Amino acid sequence: MHSGRRNGAVNVSVAKGRTDMTPSRASGRRHAFQPKMGPSMNTLHNMQIFVRVVEARSFTAAAESLGISPGSASRAMNELEAHLRIRLLNRTTRRIALTAAGAEYLERCREILADIAKAEEDIAGSRVSPSGVLRIHSFASFGQHYVVPAVSEYRRRYPDVKIELRLSQDIPDLLDGSCDSSILAVSSLPDSDAVQVRLGSTFDVLCASPAYLSTHGVPTEPADLQSHECLTLSTPTFAQRVWHFHGPQGNERLTFDSALQLDNAEALAATIRQGIGIGALPVHTALSGLSDGSLVRILPDRTVGSREICAVHPSRRFVDARTRTWLDLLRTYMPLALERNHAQISALNGPPSGPTTVEPVLVGEGRSHRAPDVVLTH
């Protein structure tokens, strides 16, 4: 429709999604909107009504399309103009006309509402179809043996998801938004507001080198270790200077002075191979040395410690598709991987029987992998 120019108005010809405007005398100036306070959900609602009123060319038609009363639509316009402290529409009983400020504000409203709609669409899509970036944390040694193969399998299934994997001994703050999921191996589940998904449990085995044992003798009871050089892992989740043994004799506890502390399981294994002393190694770290004979298991009828394997993520509500599918994979993959390694370590209690390959357990159909799109940070 067309209207004559008066009262600082602009002529409008409105169709859905588009407004053609002939500027008023004041249209050459940009209007400085000065709202009383920052935008709120009510302001966004009023913006929607404003746009619909212009597109529908009347309050009655706009109200009907929005499922509200014409009075509610009129009040929304009054609230919006009062909030902005500027008139957006000149209106009579027969027609409405955008002011120059209203025409400028209309375009901004359309951009804002379109951005909001796109954001909601993207977020809703991320809850259904995995895409975007999945940020994962795990401890260095555990992550290399278990999480990296799981990441490769996940990427094979969900190629649209990029992975950022951080391997660190420090447990991240999951509530600061820097991490979507942390896979932990801990003596007890952490006391946290984050959601914990239990994936299984594992243990350590006591190891020494053949050269060390030939020089210092072979311990046959935990108490014998008091006269040996004991090496330990020193991390936030490993008890230092104390070993808890589990076996046919029940539970036994040994406190000792550590001759050497290291913060990495692979480094500890290398030190033990050098004949420096005896140390408790995670199953996945001990397997290769026990199989090739560079390590010997001490007190083979006992395990050392017990650690829960859990995946921790920030929220129980509104879990996005990336995190949900990652947790689903871990629930299947991790118990199988742990069970396989535990069976291998039990088979190696006797004399070394030749090299044993520690292979990742991959679940699902097919075993071919494209190169994973993974960022490793230390």
mmCIF file of C-alpha atoms in Angstrom:
data_model
loop_
_atom_site.group_PDB
_atom_site.id
_atom_site.type_symbol
_atom_site.label_atom_id
_atom_site.label_comp_id
_atom_site.label_asym_id
_atom_site.label_seq_id
_atom_site.Cartn_x
_atom_site.Cartn_y
_atom_site.Cartn_z
ATOM 1 C CA MET A 1 0.000 0.000 0.000
ATOM 2 C CA HIS A 2 1.085 3.609 -0.416
ATOM 3 C CA SER A 3 0.564 6.489 1.932
ATOM 4 C CA GLY A 4 1.288 10.165 1.701
ATOM 5 C CA ARG A 5 4.242 11.638 3.563
ATOM 6 C CA ARG A 6 3.348 13.320 6.823
ATOM 7 C CA ASN A 7 4.303 13.434 10.504
ATOM 8 C CA GLY A 8 7.881 12.407 9.750
ATOM 9 C CA ALA A 9 6.699 9.094 8.292
ATOM 10 C CA VAL A 10 7.973 7.100 5.342
ATOM 11 C CA ASN A 11 5.827 5.541 2.663
ATOM 12 C CA VAL A 12 5.810 1.775 2.989
ATOM 13 C CA SER A 13 5.039 -1.037 0.622
ATOM 14 C CA VAL A 14 5.237 -4.217 2.669
ATOM 15 C CA ALA A 15 5.521 -7.858 1.676
ATOM 16 C CA LYS A 16 6.599 -10.741 3.870
ATOM 17 C CA GLY A 17 10.327 -10.549 4.475
ATOM 18 C CA ARG A 18 10.701 -7.240 2.586
ATOM 19 C CA THR A 19 9.820 -3.611 3.076
ATOM 20 C CA ASP A 20 10.290 -0.914 0.417
ATOM 21 C CA MET A 21 10.447 2.543 1.913
ATOM 22 C CA THR A 22 10.456 6.045 0.528
ATOM 23 C CA PRO A 23 12.396 8.079 3.088
ATOM 24 C CA SER A 24 10.954 11.014 4.947
ATOM 25 C CA ARG A 25 12.767 14.345 5.283
ATOM 26 C CA ALA A 26 14.548 12.970 8.344
ATOM 27 C CA SER A 27 15.570 9.685 6.745
ATOM 28 C CA GLY A 28 19.057 10.891 5.929
ATOM 29 C CA ARG A 29 19.919 10.902 9.628
ATOM 30 C CA ARG A 30 20.802 7.799 11.622
ATOM 31 C CA HIS A 31 18.735 7.556 14.767
ATOM 32 C CA ALA A 32 20.424 6.965 18.094
ATOM 33 C CA PHE A 33 18.211 4.544 19.981
ATOM 34 C CA GLN A 34 18.542 5.040 23.710
ATOM 35 C CA PRO A 35 16.850 2.152 25.497
ATOM 36 C CA LYS A 36 16.251 2.450 29.210
ATOM 37 C CA MET A 37 18.104 -0.788 29.864
ATOM 38 C CA GLY A 38 19.630 -3.725 28.014
ATOM 39 C CA PRO A 39 17.487 -6.013 25.853
ATOM 40 C CA SER A 40 15.465 -8.752 27.545
ATOM 41 C CA MET A 41 13.392 -11.708 26.428
ATOM 42 C CA ASN A 42 10.367 -9.396 26.577
ATOM 43 C CA THR A 43 12.126 -6.964 24.255
ATOM 44 C CA LEU A 44 12.826 -9.767 21.769
ATOM 45 C CA HIS A 45 9.177 -10.789 21.944
ATOM 46 C CA ASN A 46 8.116 -7.204 21.264
ATOM 47 C CA MET A 47 10.564 -7.013 18.365
ATOM 48 C CA GLN A 48 8.878 -10.051 16.815
ATOM 49 C CA ILE A 49 5.482 -8.392 17.167
ATOM 50 C CA PHE A 50 6.803 -5.150 15.656
ATOM 51 C CA VAL A 51 8.141 -6.959 12.585
ATOM 52 C CA ARG A 52 4.921 -8.926 12.190
ATOM 53 C CA VAL A 53 2.777 -5.781 12.476
ATOM 54 C CA VAL A 54 4.722 -4.167 9.650
ATOM 55 C CA GLU A 55 4.600 -7.309 7.512
ATOM 56 C CA ALA A 56 0.881 -7.855 8.124
ATOM 57 C CA ARG A 57 0.127 -4.129 7.631
ATOM 58 C CA SER A 58 -2.195 -4.090 10.624
ATOM 59 C CA PHE A 59 -2.336 -4.886 14.311
ATOM 60 C CA THR A 60 -5.369 -7.111 13.881
ATOM 61 C CA ALA A 61 -3.796 -9.303 11.183
ATOM 62 C CA ALA A 62 -0.496 -9.473 13.056
ATOM 63 C CA ALA A 63 -2.227 -10.444 16.302
ATOM 64 C CA GLU A 64 -4.237 -13.161 14.558
ATOM 65 C CA SER A 65 -1.106 -14.685 12.975
ATOM 66 C CA LEU A 66 0.684 -14.690 16.330
ATOM 67 C CA GLY A 67 -2.242 -16.053 18.317
ATOM 68 C CA ILE A 68 -2.587 -12.991 20.550
ATOM 69 C CA SER A 69 -5.165 -10.244 20.903
ATOM 70 C CA PRO A 70 -4.880 -6.949 18.986
ATOM 71 C CA GLY A 71 -4.692 -5.222 22.365
ATOM 72 C CA SER A 72 -1.647 -7.326 23.300
ATOM 73 C CA ALA A 73 0.033 -6.423 20.029
ATOM 74 C CA SER A 74 -0.673 -2.731 20.610
ATOM 75 C CA ARG A 75 0.679 -2.884 24.158
ATOM 76 C CA ALA A 76 3.802 -4.627 22.916
ATOM 77 C CA MET A 77 4.420 -1.771 20.463
ATOM 78 C CA ASN A 78 3.894 0.792 23.196
ATOM 79 C CA GLU A 79 6.341 -1.038 25.472
ATOM 80 C CA LEU A 80 8.927 -1.267 22.704
ATOM 81 C CA GLU A 81 8.690 2.428 21.859
ATOM 82 C CA ALA A 82 8.862 3.343 25.547
ATOM 83 C CA HIS A 83 11.898 1.086 25.965
ATOM 84 C CA LEU A 84 13.653 2.730 23.005
ATOM 85 C CA ARG A 85 12.320 6.219 23.787
ATOM 86 C CA ILE A 86 11.481 6.774 20.144
ATOM 87 C CA ARG A 87 8.423 6.385 17.913
ATOM 88 C CA LEU A 88 8.595 3.517 15.451
ATOM 89 C CA LEU A 89 5.127 3.667 13.897
ATOM 90 C CA ASN A 90 2.659 6.398 13.087
ATOM 91 C CA ARG A 91 -0.731 4.791 13.230
ATOM 92 C CA THR A 92 -4.356 5.724 12.756
ATOM 93 C CA THR A 93 -7.490 3.620 12.780
ATOM 94 C CA ARG A 94 -7.061 2.970 9.050
ATOM 95 C CA ARG A 95 -3.338 2.518 8.488
ATOM 96 C CA ILE A 96 0.139 2.347 9.935
ATOM 97 C CA ALA A 97 3.252 4.061 8.651
ATOM 98 C CA LEU A 98 6.879 3.489 9.617
ATOM 99 C CA THR A 99 8.789 6.478 10.881
ATOM 100 C CA ALA A 100 12.335 6.891 9.601
ATOM 101 C CA ALA A 101 13.595 5.532 12.922
ATOM 102 C CA GLY A 102 11.150 2.643 12.632
ATOM 103 C CA ALA A 103 12.411 1.753 9.155
ATOM 104 C CA GLU A 104 15.987 1.641 10.417
ATOM 105 C CA TYR A 105 15.024 -0.361 13.490
ATOM 106 C CA LEU A 106 12.950 -2.791 11.402
ATOM 107 C CA GLU A 107 15.979 -3.917 9.416
ATOM 108 C CA ARG A 108 18.009 -4.370 12.567
ATOM 109 C CA CYS A 109 15.211 -6.406 14.146
ATOM 110 C CA ARG A 110 15.045 -8.678 11.116
ATOM 111 C CA GLU A 111 18.782 -9.294 11.281
ATOM 112 C CA ILE A 112 18.679 -10.027 15.015
ATOM 113 C CA LEU A 113 15.685 -12.354 14.783
ATOM 114 C CA ALA A 114 17.219 -14.168 11.803
ATOM 115 C CA ASP A 115 20.449 -14.672 13.774
ATOM 116 C CA ILE A 116 18.507 -16.038 16.734
ATOM 117 C CA ALA A 117 16.548 -18.420 14.508
ATOM 118 C CA LYS A 118 19.781 -19.636 12.880
ATOM 119 C CA ALA A 119 21.451 -20.139 16.270
ATOM 120 C CA GLU A 120 18.482 -22.158 17.535
ATOM 121 C CA GLU A 121 18.492 -24.236 14.353
ATOM 122 C CA ASP A 122 22.227 -24.943 14.669
ATOM 123 C CA ILE A 123 21.976 -25.873 18.340
ATOM 124 C CA ALA A 124 18.954 -28.098 17.757
ATOM 125 C CA GLY A 125 20.837 -29.797 14.929
ATOM 126 C CA SER A 126 23.882 -30.405 17.132
ATOM 127 C CA ARG A 127 21.681 -32.377 19.532
ATOM 128 C CA VAL A 128 20.535 -34.684 16.725
ATOM 129 C CA SER A 129 23.434 -35.057 14.278
ATOM 130 C CA PRO A 130 27.040 -35.059 15.569
ATOM 131 C CA SER A 131 29.115 -32.222 14.121
ATOM 132 C CA GLY A 132 31.472 -29.490 15.252
ATOM 133 C CA VAL A 133 34.367 -29.902 17.689
ATOM 134 C CA LEU A 134 34.522 -32.473 20.506
ATOM 135 C CA ARG A 135 37.073 -31.565 23.205
ATOM 136 C CA ILE A 136 38.362 -34.559 25.160
ATOM 137 C CA HIS A 137 40.844 -34.915 28.018
ATOM 138 C CA SER A 138 42.565 -37.937 29.465
ATOM 139 C CA PHE A 139 45.731 -38.816 31.370
ATOM 140 C CA ALA A 140 48.820 -39.173 29.170
ATOM 141 C CA SER A 141 49.566 -42.901 29.432
ATOM 142 C CA PHE A 142 45.978 -44.075 29.744
ATOM 143 C CA GLY A 143 44.939 -41.797 26.898
ATOM 144 C CA GLN A 144 47.621 -43.091 24.538
ATOM 145 C CA HIS A 145 46.653 -46.722 25.109
ATOM 146 C CA TYR A 146 42.868 -46.482 25.314
ATOM 147 C CA VAL A 147 41.493 -43.090 24.299
ATOM 148 C CA VAL A 148 43.458 -42.552 21.071
ATOM 149 C CA PRO A 149 42.163 -45.836 19.539
ATOM 150 C CA ALA A 150 38.646 -44.909 20.679
ATOM 151 C CA VAL A 151 38.991 -41.495 19.054
ATOM 152 C CA SER A 152 40.052 -43.140 15.772
ATOM 153 C CA GLU A 153 36.984 -45.371 15.875
ATOM 154 C CA TYR A 154 34.756 -42.419 16.686
ATOM 155 C CA ARG A 155 36.127 -40.419 13.755
ATOM 156 C CA ARG A 156 35.497 -43.376 11.456
ATOM 157 C CA ARG A 157 31.858 -43.389 12.499
ATOM 158 C CA TYR A 158 31.346 -39.616 12.691
ATOM 159 C CA PRO A 159 33.648 -37.898 10.165
ATOM 160 C CA ASP A 160 31.845 -34.553 10.569
ATOM 161 C CA VAL A 161 33.129 -34.224 14.137
ATOM 162 C CA LYS A 162 36.598 -32.748 14.699
ATOM 163 C CA ILE A 163 38.489 -33.844 17.800
ATOM 164 C CA GLU A 164 40.693 -31.898 20.177
ATOM 165 C CA LEU A 165 42.355 -34.414 22.512
ATOM 166 C CA ARG A 166 44.403 -33.091 25.428
ATOM 167 C CA LEU A 167 46.594 -35.572 27.306
ATOM 168 C CA SER A 168 47.564 -34.221 30.709
ATOM 169 C CA GLN A 169 47.950 -35.417 34.288
ATOM 170 C CA ASP A 170 45.900 -32.430 35.469
ATOM 171 C CA ILE A 171 42.137 -32.921 35.718
ATOM 172 C CA PRO A 172 40.378 -30.091 33.857
ATOM 173 C CA ASP A 173 37.584 -27.944 35.224
ATOM 174 C CA LEU A 174 34.674 -29.258 33.197
ATOM 175 C CA LEU A 175 32.421 -26.404 34.237
ATOM 176 C CA ASP A 176 34.520 -23.673 32.594
ATOM 177 C CA GLY A 177 33.554 -24.796 29.083
ATOM 178 C CA SER A 178 37.045 -25.839 27.972
ATOM 179 C CA CYS A 179 36.349 -29.591 27.856
ATOM 180 C CA ASP A 180 33.356 -31.716 26.813
ATOM 181 C CA SER A 181 34.479 -35.025 28.299
ATOM 182 C CA SER A 182 37.314 -36.252 30.510
ATOM 183 C CA ILE A 183 38.234 -39.946 30.729
ATOM 184 C CA LEU A 184 39.812 -40.638 34.104
ATOM 185 C CA ALA A 185 41.462 -43.598 35.837
ATOM 186 C CA VAL A 186 41.166 -42.842 39.552
ATOM 187 C CA SER A 187 41.207 -44.724 42.850
ATOM 188 C CA SER A 188 37.726 -43.375 43.585
ATOM 189 C CA LEU A 189 35.240 -41.430 41.519
ATOM 190 C CA PRO A 190 35.781 -37.695 41.945
ATOM 191 C CA ASP A 191 33.385 -35.703 44.108
ATOM 192 C CA SER A 192 32.091 -33.365 41.451
ATOM 193 C CA ASP A 193 28.941 -31.686 40.200
ATOM 194 C CA ALA A 194 29.771 -33.091 36.767
ATOM 195 C CA VAL A 195 28.083 -36.253 35.477
ATOM 196 C CA GLN A 196 30.141 -39.441 35.845
ATOM 197 C CA VAL A 197 29.722 -42.471 33.567
ATOM 198 C CA ARG A 198 31.451 -45.582 34.928
ATOM 199 C CA LEU A 199 33.254 -47.561 32.202
ATOM 200 C CA GLY A 200 35.029 -50.262 34.192
ATOM 201 C CA SER A 201 37.971 -50.756 36.521
ATOM 202 C CA THR A 202 41.631 -51.732 36.286
ATOM 203 C CA PHE A 203 44.676 -52.327 38.479
ATOM 204 C CA ASP A 204 48.475 -52.201 38.576
ATOM 205 C CA VAL A 205 51.043 -54.997 38.636
ATOM 206 C CA LEU A 206 54.377 -54.984 40.458
ATOM 207 C CA CYS A 207 57.365 -55.218 38.098
ATOM 208 C CA ALA A 208 61.153 -55.300 38.125
ATOM 209 C CA SER A 209 63.888 -56.032 35.601
ATOM 210 C CA PRO A 210 65.653 -59.431 35.464
ATOM 211 C CA ALA A 211 68.949 -57.672 36.215
ATOM 212 C CA TYR A 212 67.576 -56.047 39.375
ATOM 213 C CA LEU A 213 66.174 -59.340 40.661
ATOM 214 C CA SER A 214 69.407 -61.206 39.986
ATOM 215 C CA THR A 215 71.241 -58.659 42.128
ATOM 216 C CA HIS A 216 68.706 -57.982 44.913
ATOM 217 C CA GLY A 217 66.647 -61.163 45.002
ATOM 218 C CA VAL A 218 62.946 -61.815 44.379
ATOM 219 C CA PRO A 219 60.404 -60.625 46.977
ATOM 220 C CA THR A 220 57.855 -63.297 47.902
ATOM 221 C CA GLU A 221 55.710 -61.259 50.305
ATOM 222 C CA PRO A 222 54.724 -57.571 50.407
ATOM 223 C CA ALA A 223 56.752 -57.127 53.598
ATOM 224 C CA ASP A 224 59.904 -58.129 51.676
ATOM 225 C CA LEU A 225 59.620 -54.930 49.645
ATOM 226 C CA GLN A 226 60.751 -52.882 52.644
ATOM 227 C CA SER A 227 64.330 -53.866 51.824
ATOM 228 C CA HIS A 228 64.045 -52.981 48.113
ATOM 229 C CA GLU A 229 64.188 -49.823 46.037
ATOM 230 C CA CYS A 230 60.539 -48.896 45.422
ATOM 231 C CA LEU A 231 59.647 -46.550 42.564
ATOM 232 C CA THR A 232 56.294 -44.787 42.345
ATOM 233 C CA LEU A 233 54.062 -42.740 40.115
ATOM 234 C CA SER A 234 53.426 -39.252 41.451
ATOM 235 C CA THR A 235 50.175 -37.908 40.017
ATOM 236 C CA PRO A 236 46.988 -36.356 41.429
ATOM 237 C CA THR A 237 45.205 -39.743 41.235
ATOM 238 C CA PHE A 238 47.944 -42.157 42.380
ATOM 239 C CA ALA A 239 48.639 -42.754 46.067
ATOM 240 C CA GLN A 240 52.291 -42.089 46.850
ATOM 241 C CA ARG A 241 54.443 -44.226 49.197
ATOM 242 C CA VAL A 242 51.655 -46.752 49.757
ATOM 243 C CA TRP A 243 50.635 -49.875 47.850
ATOM 244 C CA HIS A 244 47.361 -51.734 48.431
ATOM 245 C CA PHE A 245 47.643 -55.408 47.470
ATOM 246 C CA HIS A 246 44.676 -57.618 46.559
ATOM 247 C CA GLY A 247 45.014 -61.400 46.301
ATOM 248 C CA PRO A 248 44.290 -64.797 47.835
ATOM 249 C CA GLN A 249 45.562 -63.545 51.190
ATOM 250 C CA GLY A 250 43.051 -60.723 51.173
ATOM 251 C CA ASN A 251 43.903 -57.046 51.204
ATOM 252 C CA GLU A 252 47.348 -55.941 52.381
ATOM 253 C CA ARG A 253 48.783 -52.469 52.742
ATOM 254 C CA LEU A 254 52.436 -51.501 52.477
ATOM 255 C CA THR A 255 53.849 -48.071 53.347
ATOM 256 C CA PHE A 256 57.390 -47.324 52.207
ATOM 257 C CA ASP A 257 59.892 -44.605 51.360
ATOM 258 C CA SER A 258 59.946 -44.039 47.602
ATOM 259 C CA ALA A 259 63.426 -44.092 46.079
ATOM 260 C CA LEU A 260 62.202 -42.294 42.948
ATOM 261 C CA GLN A 261 58.940 -40.641 41.910
ATOM 262 C CA LEU A 262 57.896 -40.048 38.303
ATOM 263 C CA ASP A 263 54.741 -38.491 36.885
ATOM 264 C CA ASN A 264 54.465 -40.659 33.757
ATOM 265 C CA ALA A 265 53.829 -44.404 33.553
ATOM 266 C CA GLU A 266 55.963 -44.901 30.435
ATOM 267 C CA ALA A 267 58.888 -43.135 32.109
ATOM 268 C CA LEU A 268 58.437 -45.322 35.184
ATOM 269 C CA ALA A 269 58.489 -48.474 33.020
ATOM 270 C CA ALA A 270 61.688 -47.325 31.308
ATOM 271 C CA THR A 271 63.304 -46.652 34.679
ATOM 272 C CA ILE A 272 62.338 -50.107 35.961
ATOM 273 C CA ARG A 273 63.854 -51.681 32.847
ATOM 274 C CA GLN A 274 67.118 -49.948 33.684
ATOM 275 C CA GLY A 275 67.302 -51.985 36.894
ATOM 276 C CA ILE A 276 66.768 -49.034 39.253
ATOM 277 C CA GLY A 277 64.109 -50.715 41.402
ATOM 278 C CA ILE A 278 60.616 -52.200 41.660
ATOM 279 C CA GLY A 279 57.477 -50.310 40.650
ATOM 280 C CA ALA A 280 53.733 -50.735 40.218
ATOM 281 C CA LEU A 281 52.741 -50.245 36.574
ATOM 282 C CA PRO A 282 49.302 -49.948 34.980
ATOM 283 C CA VAL A 283 48.359 -53.105 33.088
ATOM 284 C CA HIS A 284 48.518 -51.436 29.698
ATOM 285 C CA THR A 285 52.013 -50.098 30.414
ATOM 286 C CA ALA A 286 53.426 -53.365 31.767
ATOM 287 C CA LEU A 287 52.202 -55.657 28.972
ATOM 288 C CA SER A 288 54.934 -55.096 26.388
ATOM 289 C CA GLY A 289 57.796 -55.456 28.878
ATOM 290 C CA LEU A 290 56.310 -58.581 30.465
ATOM 291 C CA SER A 291 55.782 -60.170 27.061
ATOM 292 C CA ASP A 292 59.309 -59.516 25.736
ATOM 293 C CA GLY A 293 61.038 -60.387 29.009
ATOM 294 C CA SER A 294 62.450 -56.955 29.809
ATOM 295 C CA LEU A 295 60.159 -56.886 32.861
ATOM 296 C CA VAL A 296 59.260 -59.570 35.376
ATOM 297 C CA ARG A 297 56.082 -59.513 37.410
ATOM 298 C CA ILE A 298 56.618 -59.581 41.185
ATOM 299 C CA LEU A 299 54.038 -61.206 43.486
ATOM 300 C CA PRO A 300 52.054 -62.428 40.439
ATOM 301 C CA ASP A 301 49.154 -63.672 42.578
ATOM 302 C CA ARG A 302 48.460 -60.113 43.721
ATOM 303 C CA THR A 303 47.326 -56.959 42.028
ATOM 304 C CA VAL A 304 48.177 -53.478 43.256
ATOM 305 C CA GLY A 305 45.502 -50.860 43.810
ATOM 306 C CA SER A 306 42.196 -50.549 42.017
ATOM 307 C CA ARG A 307 41.136 -47.682 39.810
ATOM 308 C CA GLU A 308 37.765 -46.774 38.430
ATOM 309 C CA ILE A 309 37.584 -45.775 34.788
ATOM 310 C CA CYS A 310 34.963 -43.106 34.218
ATOM 311 C CA ALA A 311 33.964 -40.546 31.641
ATOM 312 C CA VAL A 312 32.988 -37.217 33.145
ATOM 313 C CA HIS A 313 30.995 -34.542 31.355
ATOM 314 C CA PRO A 314 29.515 -31.235 32.526
ATOM 315 C CA SER A 315 25.744 -31.663 32.365
ATOM 316 C CA ARG A 316 23.055 -34.323 32.594
ATOM 317 C CA ARG A 317 20.587 -32.165 30.657
ATOM 318 C CA PHE A 318 20.781 -31.178 26.991
ATOM 319 C CA VAL A 319 23.796 -33.355 26.126
ATOM 320 C CA ASP A 320 24.745 -32.561 22.518
ATOM 321 C CA ALA A 321 25.013 -35.288 19.898
ATOM 322 C CA ARG A 322 28.835 -35.180 19.885
ATOM 323 C CA THR A 323 29.150 -35.963 23.585
ATOM 324 C CA ARG A 324 26.240 -38.422 23.593
ATOM 325 C CA THR A 325 27.632 -40.541 20.745
ATOM 326 C CA TRP A 326 31.141 -40.392 22.247
ATOM 327 C CA LEU A 327 29.846 -41.719 25.567
ATOM 328 C CA ASP A 328 27.853 -44.424 23.773
ATOM 329 C CA LEU A 329 31.010 -45.625 22.036
ATOM 330 C CA LEU A 330 33.021 -45.601 25.277
ATOM 331 C CA ARG A 331 30.366 -47.677 27.078
ATOM 332 C CA THR A 332 30.961 -50.479 24.571
ATOM 333 C CA TYR A 333 34.625 -49.991 23.740
ATOM 334 C CA MET A 334 36.226 -49.441 27.138
ATOM 335 C CA PRO A 335 35.024 -52.601 28.977
ATOM 336 C CA LEU A 336 36.172 -54.755 26.037
ATOM 337 C CA ALA A 337 39.596 -53.086 25.903
ATOM 338 C CA LEU A 338 40.113 -53.440 29.658
ATOM 339 C CA GLU A 339 38.986 -57.081 29.669
ATOM 340 C CA ARG A 340 41.338 -57.909 26.819
ATOM 341 C CA ASN A 341 44.355 -56.380 28.590
ATOM 342 C CA HIS A 342 43.472 -58.067 31.888
ATOM 343 C CA ALA A 343 43.324 -61.432 30.107
ATOM 344 C CA GLN A 344 46.709 -60.759 28.511
ATOM 345 C CA ILE A 345 48.335 -59.871 31.826
ATOM 346 C CA SER A 346 46.932 -63.044 33.448
ATOM 347 C CA ALA A 347 48.391 -65.139 30.622
ATOM 348 C CA LEU A 348 51.809 -63.583 31.223
ATOM 349 C CA ASN A 349 52.075 -64.603 34.894
ATOM 350 C CA GLY A 350 54.316 -67.474 33.822
ATOM 351 C CA PRO A 351 57.584 -67.284 31.861
ATOM 352 C CA PRO A 352 57.582 -64.917 28.861
ATOM 353 C CA SER A 353 56.105 -66.657 25.833
ATOM 354 C CA GLY A 354 57.247 -64.241 23.152
ATOM 355 C CA PRO A 355 56.097 -60.822 22.023
ATOM 356 C CA THR A 356 52.493 -59.876 22.635
ATOM 357 C CA THR A 357 50.956 -57.156 20.530
ATOM 358 C CA VAL A 358 48.757 -54.809 22.527
ATOM 359 C CA GLU A 359 46.087 -54.003 19.973
ATOM 360 C CA PRO A 360 43.197 -51.611 20.415
ATOM 361 C CA VAL A 361 39.760 -53.170 20.590
ATOM 362 C CA LEU A 362 37.526 -51.592 17.961
ATOM 363 C CA VAL A 363 33.811 -52.193 18.028
ATOM 364 C CA GLY A 364 31.338 -52.047 15.204
ATOM 365 C CA GLU A 365 31.554 -53.216 11.616
ATOM 366 C CA GLY A 366 34.740 -52.785 9.632
ATOM 367 C CA ARG A 367 38.247 -52.011 10.772
ATOM 368 C CA SER A 368 39.526 -49.620 8.120
ATOM 369 C CA HIS A 369 40.270 -46.110 9.329
ATOM 370 C CA ARG A 370 40.782 -42.795 7.624
ATOM 371 C CA ALA A 371 43.499 -40.697 9.223
ATOM 372 C CA PRO A 372 41.865 -39.197 12.343
ATOM 373 C CA ASP A 373 41.438 -35.447 12.415
ATOM 374 C CA VAL A 374 42.895 -35.158 15.926
ATOM 375 C CA VAL A 375 44.758 -32.381 17.677
ATOM 376 C CA LEU A 376 47.014 -33.694 20.454
ATOM 377 C CA THR A 377 48.073 -31.146 23.050
ATOM 378 C CA HIS A 378 50.368 -31.793 25.984
#
